[in-house]
PDB file of C-alpha atoms in Angstrom:
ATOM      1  CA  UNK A  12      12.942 -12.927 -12.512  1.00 54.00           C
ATOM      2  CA  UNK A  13      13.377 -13.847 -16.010  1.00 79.00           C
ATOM      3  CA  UNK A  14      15.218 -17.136 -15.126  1.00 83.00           C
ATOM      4  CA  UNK A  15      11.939 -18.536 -14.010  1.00 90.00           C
ATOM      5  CA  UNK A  16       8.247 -18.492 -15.554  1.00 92.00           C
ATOM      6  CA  UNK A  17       6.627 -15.495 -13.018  1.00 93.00           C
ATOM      7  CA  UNK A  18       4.207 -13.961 -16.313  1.00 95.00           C
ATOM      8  CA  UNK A  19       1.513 -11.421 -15.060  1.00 95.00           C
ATOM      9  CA  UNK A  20       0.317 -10.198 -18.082  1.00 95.00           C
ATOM     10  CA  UNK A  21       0.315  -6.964 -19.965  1.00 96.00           C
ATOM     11  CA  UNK A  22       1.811  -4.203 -17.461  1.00 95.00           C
ATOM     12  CA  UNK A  23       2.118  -0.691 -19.007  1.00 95.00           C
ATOM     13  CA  UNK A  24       5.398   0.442 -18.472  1.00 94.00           C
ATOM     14  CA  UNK A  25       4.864   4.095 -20.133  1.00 92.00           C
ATOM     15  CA  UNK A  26       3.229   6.056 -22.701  1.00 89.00           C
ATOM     16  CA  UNK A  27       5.504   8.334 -24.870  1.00 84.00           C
ATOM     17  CA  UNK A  28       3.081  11.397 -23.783  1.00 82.00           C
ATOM     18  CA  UNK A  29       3.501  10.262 -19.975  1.00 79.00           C
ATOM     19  CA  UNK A  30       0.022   9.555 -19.842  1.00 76.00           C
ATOM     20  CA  UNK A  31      -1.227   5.688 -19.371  1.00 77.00           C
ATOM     21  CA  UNK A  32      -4.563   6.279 -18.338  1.00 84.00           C
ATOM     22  CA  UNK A  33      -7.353   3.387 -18.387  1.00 88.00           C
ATOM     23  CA  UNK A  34     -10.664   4.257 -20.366  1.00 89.00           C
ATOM     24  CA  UNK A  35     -13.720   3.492 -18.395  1.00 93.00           C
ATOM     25  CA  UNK A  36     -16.416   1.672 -20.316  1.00 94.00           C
ATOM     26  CA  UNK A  37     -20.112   2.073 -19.299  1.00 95.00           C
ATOM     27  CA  UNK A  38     -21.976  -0.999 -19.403  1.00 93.00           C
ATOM     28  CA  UNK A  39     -18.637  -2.847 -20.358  1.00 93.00           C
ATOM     29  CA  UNK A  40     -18.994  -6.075 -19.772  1.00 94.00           C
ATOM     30  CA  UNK A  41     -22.306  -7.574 -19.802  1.00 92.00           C
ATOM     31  CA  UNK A  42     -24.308  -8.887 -16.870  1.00 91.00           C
ATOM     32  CA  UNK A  43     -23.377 -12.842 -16.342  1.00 91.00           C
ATOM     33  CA  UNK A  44     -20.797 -12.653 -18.439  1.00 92.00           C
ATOM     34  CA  UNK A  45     -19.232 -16.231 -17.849  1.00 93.00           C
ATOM     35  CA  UNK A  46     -15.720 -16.391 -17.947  1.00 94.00           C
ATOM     36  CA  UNK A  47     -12.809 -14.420 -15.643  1.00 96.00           C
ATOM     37  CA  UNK A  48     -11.361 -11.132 -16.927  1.00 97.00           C
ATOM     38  CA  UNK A  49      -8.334 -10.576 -15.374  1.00 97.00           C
ATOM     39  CA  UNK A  50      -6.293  -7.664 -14.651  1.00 97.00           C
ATOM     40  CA  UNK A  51      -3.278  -7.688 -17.135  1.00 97.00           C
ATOM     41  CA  UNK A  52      -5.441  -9.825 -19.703  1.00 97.00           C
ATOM     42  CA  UNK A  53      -5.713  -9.026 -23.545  1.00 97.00           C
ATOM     43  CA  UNK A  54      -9.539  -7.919 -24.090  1.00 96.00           C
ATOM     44  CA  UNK A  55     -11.266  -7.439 -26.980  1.00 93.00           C
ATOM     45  CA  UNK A  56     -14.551  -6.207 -27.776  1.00 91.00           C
ATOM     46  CA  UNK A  57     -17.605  -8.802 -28.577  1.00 86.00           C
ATOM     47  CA  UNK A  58     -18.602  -9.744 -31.622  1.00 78.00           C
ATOM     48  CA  UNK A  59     -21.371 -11.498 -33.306  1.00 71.00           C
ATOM     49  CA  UNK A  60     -18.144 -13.607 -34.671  1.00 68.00           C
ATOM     50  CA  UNK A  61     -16.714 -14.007 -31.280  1.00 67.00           C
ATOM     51  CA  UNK A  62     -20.012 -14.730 -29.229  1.00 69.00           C
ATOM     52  CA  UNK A  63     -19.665 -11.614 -27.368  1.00 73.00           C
ATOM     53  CA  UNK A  64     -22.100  -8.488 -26.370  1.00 81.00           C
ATOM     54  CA  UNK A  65     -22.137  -6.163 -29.230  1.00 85.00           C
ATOM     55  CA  UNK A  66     -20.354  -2.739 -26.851  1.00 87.00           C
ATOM     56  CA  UNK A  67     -19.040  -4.731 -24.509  1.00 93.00           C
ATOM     57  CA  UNK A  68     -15.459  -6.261 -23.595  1.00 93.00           C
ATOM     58  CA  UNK A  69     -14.335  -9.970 -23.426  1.00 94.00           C
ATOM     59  CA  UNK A  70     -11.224 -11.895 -23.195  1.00 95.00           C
ATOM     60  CA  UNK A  71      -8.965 -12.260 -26.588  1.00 94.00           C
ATOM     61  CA  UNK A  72      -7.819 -15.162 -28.438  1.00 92.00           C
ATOM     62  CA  UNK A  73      -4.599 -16.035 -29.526  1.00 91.00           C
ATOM     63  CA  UNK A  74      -5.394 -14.782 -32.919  1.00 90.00           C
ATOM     64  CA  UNK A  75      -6.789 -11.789 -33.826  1.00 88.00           C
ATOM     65  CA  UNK A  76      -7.032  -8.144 -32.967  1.00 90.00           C
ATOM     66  CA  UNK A  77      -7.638  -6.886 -29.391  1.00 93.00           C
ATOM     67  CA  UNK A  78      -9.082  -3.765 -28.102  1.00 93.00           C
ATOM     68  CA  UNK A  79      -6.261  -3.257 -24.773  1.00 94.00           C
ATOM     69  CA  UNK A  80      -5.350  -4.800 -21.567  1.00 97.00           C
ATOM     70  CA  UNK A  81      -7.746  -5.073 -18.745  1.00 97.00           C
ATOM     71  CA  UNK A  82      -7.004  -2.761 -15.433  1.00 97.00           C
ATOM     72  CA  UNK A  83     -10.063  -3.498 -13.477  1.00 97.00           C
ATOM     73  CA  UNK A  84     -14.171  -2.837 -13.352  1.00 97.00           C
ATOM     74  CA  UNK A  85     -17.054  -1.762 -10.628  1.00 97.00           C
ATOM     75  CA  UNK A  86     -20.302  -2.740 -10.589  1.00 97.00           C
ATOM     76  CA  UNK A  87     -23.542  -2.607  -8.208  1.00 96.00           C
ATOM     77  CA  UNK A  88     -24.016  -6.464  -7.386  1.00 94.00           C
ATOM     78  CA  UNK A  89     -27.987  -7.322  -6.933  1.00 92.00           C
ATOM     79  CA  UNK A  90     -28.347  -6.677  -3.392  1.00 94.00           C
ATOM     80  CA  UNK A  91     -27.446  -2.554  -4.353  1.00 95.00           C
ATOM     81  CA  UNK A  92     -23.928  -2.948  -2.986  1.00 96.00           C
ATOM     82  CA  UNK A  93     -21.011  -0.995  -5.616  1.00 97.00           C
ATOM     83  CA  UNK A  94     -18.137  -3.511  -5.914  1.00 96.00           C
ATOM     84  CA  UNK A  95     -15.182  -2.733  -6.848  1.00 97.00           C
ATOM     85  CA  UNK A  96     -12.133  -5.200  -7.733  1.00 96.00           C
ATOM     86  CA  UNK A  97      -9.361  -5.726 -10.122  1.00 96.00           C
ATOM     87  CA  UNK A  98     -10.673  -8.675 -12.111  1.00 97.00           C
ATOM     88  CA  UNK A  99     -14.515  -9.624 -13.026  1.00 97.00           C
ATOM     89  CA  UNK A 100     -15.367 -12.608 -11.328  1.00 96.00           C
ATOM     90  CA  UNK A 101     -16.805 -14.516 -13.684  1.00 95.00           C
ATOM     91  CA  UNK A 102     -21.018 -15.182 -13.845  1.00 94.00           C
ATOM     92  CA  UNK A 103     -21.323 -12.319 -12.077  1.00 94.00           C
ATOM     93  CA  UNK A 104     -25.029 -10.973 -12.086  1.00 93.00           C
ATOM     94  CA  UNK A 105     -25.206  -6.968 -11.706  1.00 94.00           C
ATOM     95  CA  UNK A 106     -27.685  -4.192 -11.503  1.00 95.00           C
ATOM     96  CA  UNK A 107     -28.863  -3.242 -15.054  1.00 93.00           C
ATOM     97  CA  UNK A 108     -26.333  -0.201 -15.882  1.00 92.00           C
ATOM     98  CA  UNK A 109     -24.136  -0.600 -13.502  1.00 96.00           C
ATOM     99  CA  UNK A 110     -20.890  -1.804 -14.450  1.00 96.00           C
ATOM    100  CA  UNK A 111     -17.925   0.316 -15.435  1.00 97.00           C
ATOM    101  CA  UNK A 112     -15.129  -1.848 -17.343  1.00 97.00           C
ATOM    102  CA  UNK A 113     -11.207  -0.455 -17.398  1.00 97.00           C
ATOM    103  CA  UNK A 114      -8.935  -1.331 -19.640  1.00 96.00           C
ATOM    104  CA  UNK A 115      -6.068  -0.045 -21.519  1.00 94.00           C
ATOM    105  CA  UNK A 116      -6.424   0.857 -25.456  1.00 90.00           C
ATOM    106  CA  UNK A 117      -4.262   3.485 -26.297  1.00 89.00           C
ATOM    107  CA  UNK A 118      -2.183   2.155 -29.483  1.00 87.00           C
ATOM    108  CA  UNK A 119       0.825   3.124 -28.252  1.00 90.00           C
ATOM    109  CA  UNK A 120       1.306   2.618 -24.507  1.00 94.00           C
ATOM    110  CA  UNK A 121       4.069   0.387 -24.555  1.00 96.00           C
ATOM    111  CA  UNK A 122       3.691  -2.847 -22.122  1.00 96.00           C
ATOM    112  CA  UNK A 123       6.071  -5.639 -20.728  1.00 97.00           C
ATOM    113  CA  UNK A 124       5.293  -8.912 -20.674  1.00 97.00           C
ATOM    114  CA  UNK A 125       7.027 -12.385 -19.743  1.00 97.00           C
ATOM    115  CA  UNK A 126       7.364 -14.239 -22.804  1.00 96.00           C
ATOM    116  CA  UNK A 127       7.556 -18.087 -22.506  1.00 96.00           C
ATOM    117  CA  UNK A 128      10.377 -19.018 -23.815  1.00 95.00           C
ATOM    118  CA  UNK A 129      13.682 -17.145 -24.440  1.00 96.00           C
ATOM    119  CA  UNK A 130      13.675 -13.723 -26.970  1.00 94.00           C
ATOM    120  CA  UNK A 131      17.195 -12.695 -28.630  1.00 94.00           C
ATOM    121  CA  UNK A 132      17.726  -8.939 -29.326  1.00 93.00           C
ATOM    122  CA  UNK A 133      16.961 -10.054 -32.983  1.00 92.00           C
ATOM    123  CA  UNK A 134      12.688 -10.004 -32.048  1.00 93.00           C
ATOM    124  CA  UNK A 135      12.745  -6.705 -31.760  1.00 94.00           C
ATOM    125  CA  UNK A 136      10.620  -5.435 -34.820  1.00 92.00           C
ATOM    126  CA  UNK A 137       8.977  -9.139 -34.892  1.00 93.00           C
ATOM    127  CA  UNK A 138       5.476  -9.500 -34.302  1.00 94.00           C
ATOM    128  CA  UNK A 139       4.089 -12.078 -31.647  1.00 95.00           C
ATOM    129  CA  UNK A 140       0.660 -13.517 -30.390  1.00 95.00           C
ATOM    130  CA  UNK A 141      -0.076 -14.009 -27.021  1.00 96.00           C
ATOM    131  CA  UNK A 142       0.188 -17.696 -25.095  1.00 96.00           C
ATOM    132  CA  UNK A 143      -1.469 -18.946 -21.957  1.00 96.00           C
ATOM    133  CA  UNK A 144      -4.194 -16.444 -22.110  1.00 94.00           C
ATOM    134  CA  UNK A 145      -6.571 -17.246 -20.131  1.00 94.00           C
ATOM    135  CA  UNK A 146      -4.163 -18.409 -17.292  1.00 96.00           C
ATOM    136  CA  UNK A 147      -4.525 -16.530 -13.860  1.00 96.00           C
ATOM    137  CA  UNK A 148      -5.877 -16.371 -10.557  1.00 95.00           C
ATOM    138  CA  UNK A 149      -9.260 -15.581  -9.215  1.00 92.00           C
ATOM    139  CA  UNK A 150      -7.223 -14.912  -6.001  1.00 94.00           C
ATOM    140  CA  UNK A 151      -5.006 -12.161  -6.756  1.00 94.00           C
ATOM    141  CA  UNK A 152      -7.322 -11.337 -10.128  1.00 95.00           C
ATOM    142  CA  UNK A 153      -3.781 -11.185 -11.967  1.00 96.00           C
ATOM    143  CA  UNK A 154      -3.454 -12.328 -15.602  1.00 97.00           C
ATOM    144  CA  UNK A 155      -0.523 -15.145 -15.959  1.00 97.00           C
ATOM    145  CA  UNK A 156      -0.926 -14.812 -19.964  1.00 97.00           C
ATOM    146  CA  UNK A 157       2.375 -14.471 -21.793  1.00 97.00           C
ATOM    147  CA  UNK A 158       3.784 -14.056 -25.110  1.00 97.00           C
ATOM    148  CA  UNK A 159       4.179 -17.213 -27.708  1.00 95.00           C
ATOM    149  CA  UNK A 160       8.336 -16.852 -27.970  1.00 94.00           C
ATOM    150  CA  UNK A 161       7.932 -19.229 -30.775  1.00 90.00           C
ATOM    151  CA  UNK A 162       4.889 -18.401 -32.706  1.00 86.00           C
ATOM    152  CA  UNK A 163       6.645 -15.112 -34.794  1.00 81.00           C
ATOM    153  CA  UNK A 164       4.618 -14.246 -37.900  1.00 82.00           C
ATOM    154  CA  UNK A 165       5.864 -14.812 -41.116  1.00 69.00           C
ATOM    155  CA  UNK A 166       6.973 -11.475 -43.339  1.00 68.00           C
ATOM    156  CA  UNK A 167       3.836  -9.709 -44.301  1.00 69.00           C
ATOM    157  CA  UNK A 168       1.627 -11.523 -41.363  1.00 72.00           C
ATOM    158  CA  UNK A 169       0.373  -9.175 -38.934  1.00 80.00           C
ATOM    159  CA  UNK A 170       1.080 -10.478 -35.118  1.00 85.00           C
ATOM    160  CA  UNK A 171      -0.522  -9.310 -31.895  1.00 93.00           C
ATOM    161  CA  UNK A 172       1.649  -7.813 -30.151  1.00 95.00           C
ATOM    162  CA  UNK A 173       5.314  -6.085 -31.742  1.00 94.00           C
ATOM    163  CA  UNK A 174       8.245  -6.828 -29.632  1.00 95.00           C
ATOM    164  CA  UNK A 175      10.456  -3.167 -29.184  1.00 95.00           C
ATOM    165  CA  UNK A 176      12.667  -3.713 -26.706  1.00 95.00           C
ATOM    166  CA  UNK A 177      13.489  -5.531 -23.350  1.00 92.00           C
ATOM    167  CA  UNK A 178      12.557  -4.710 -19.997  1.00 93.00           C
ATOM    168  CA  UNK A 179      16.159  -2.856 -18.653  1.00 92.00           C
ATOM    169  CA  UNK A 180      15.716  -4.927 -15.011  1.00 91.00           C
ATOM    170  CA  UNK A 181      19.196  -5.937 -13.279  1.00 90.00           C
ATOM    171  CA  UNK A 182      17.953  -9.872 -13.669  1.00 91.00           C
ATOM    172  CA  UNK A 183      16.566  -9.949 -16.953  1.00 93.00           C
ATOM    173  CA  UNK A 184      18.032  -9.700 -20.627  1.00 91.00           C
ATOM    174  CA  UNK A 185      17.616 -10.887 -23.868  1.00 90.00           C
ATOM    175  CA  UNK A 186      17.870 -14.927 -23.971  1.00 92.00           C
ATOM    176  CA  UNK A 187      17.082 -15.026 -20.713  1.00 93.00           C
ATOM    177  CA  UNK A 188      14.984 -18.450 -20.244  1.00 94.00           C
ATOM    178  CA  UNK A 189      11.862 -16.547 -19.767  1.00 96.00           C
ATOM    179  CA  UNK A 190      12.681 -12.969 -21.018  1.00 96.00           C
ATOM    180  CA  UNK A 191       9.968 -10.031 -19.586  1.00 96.00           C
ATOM    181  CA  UNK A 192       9.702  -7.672 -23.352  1.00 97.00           C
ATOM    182  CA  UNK A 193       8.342  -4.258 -24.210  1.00 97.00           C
ATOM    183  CA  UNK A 194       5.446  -4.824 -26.418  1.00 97.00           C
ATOM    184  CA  UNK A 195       2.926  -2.683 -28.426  1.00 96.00           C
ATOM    185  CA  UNK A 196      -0.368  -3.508 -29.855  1.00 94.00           C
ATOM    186  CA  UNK A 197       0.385  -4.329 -33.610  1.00 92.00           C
ATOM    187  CA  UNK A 198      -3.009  -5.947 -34.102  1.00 90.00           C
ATOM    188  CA  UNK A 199      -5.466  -3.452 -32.542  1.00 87.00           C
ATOM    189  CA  UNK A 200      -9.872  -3.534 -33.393  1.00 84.00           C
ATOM    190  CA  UNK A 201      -9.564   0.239 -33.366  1.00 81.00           C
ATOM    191  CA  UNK A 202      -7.606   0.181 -36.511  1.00 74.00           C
ATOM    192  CA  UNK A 203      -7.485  -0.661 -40.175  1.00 62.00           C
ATOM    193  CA  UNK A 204     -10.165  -1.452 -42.464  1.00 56.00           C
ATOM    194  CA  UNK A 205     -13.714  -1.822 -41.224  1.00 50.00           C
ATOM    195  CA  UNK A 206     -15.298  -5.217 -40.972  1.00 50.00           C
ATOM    196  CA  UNK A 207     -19.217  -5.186 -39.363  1.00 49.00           C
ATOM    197  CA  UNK A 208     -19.778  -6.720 -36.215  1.00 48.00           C
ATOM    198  CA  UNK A 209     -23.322  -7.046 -36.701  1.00 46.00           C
TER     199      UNK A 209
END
């Protein structure tokens, strides 16, 4: 697995209290919304600096805080059928109030993902951002993004994503070509100081 590039994004792997439960966002994503979200992809909520919906979620960069990993939405499409699906397709017009976004945003579920290139048992404690991001398919509605194995932050920079162990798999380990990591969110918009959005 971690001999070859196979990323699919951030996958919880557990939360320390057991619980790695997806918070459902009313009116989440807004109607038309023009790009793919996919499931396993770094979200963030929009911005007036980002070009998002105040209150609603859109896909990260590859700088800056994020608000969790997507896990999937619903929405009534407008003919009145409810959809439901794993990714949100994007352009997608909806029924005014109808769309419930998913994602993960609990601080410290701890995720894997594939990073793309090789990590040595010496990242763990380094901070990382995120690489391919917006890679995935609108087939499967999987997130391909992975983790920048060469772009650690300098010593008082604050990375995405904090690197705290490997995933213990029978084909993967540390220097692995393509090694699959445990990650938290180091760089999270529900923390630190306050900047508007408005």
């Amino acid at each position: 697995m971690s001999a070859t590039l196979t990323p699919f994004g951030l996958r919880p792997a557990f939360h320390p209290s057991g619980l790695d439960r997806a918070q459902g966002l009313a009116n989440g994503i807004a109607s038309g919304y023009n790009v793919n979200i996919l499931k396993g992809q770094p979200v963030q909520y929009g911005t007036t600096a980002n070009g998002g919906a105040l209150g609603t979620i859109i896909v990260a960069t590859t700088s800056g805080p994020i608000a969790g990993a997507f896990a999937g939405v619903e929405w009534t499409d407008v003919t009145g059928r409810r959809r439901v699906s794993n990714y949100w397709p994007a352009s997608t017009a909806v029924q005014t109030g109808s769309v419930v976004a998913y994602f993960y945003n609990d601080m410290n579920i701890v995720y894997e993902i594939q990073a793309d290139g090789p990590m040595a048992q010496t990242t763990i404690g380094n901070e990382y951002p995120f690489s391919n991001i917006a890679a995935g398919s609108a087939v499967t509605g999987l997130s391909q993004c992975t983790l920048n194995s060469g772009g650690a932050v300098g010593n008082g920079v604050q990375g995405q994503m904090r690197v705290v162990d490997f995933a213990p798999y029978v084909d993967n380990a540390f220097g692995d070509a393509f090694t699959i990591v445990r990650v938290v969110i180091s760089q999270s918009q529900f923390f630190g100081a306050f900047t508007a959005i408005a």
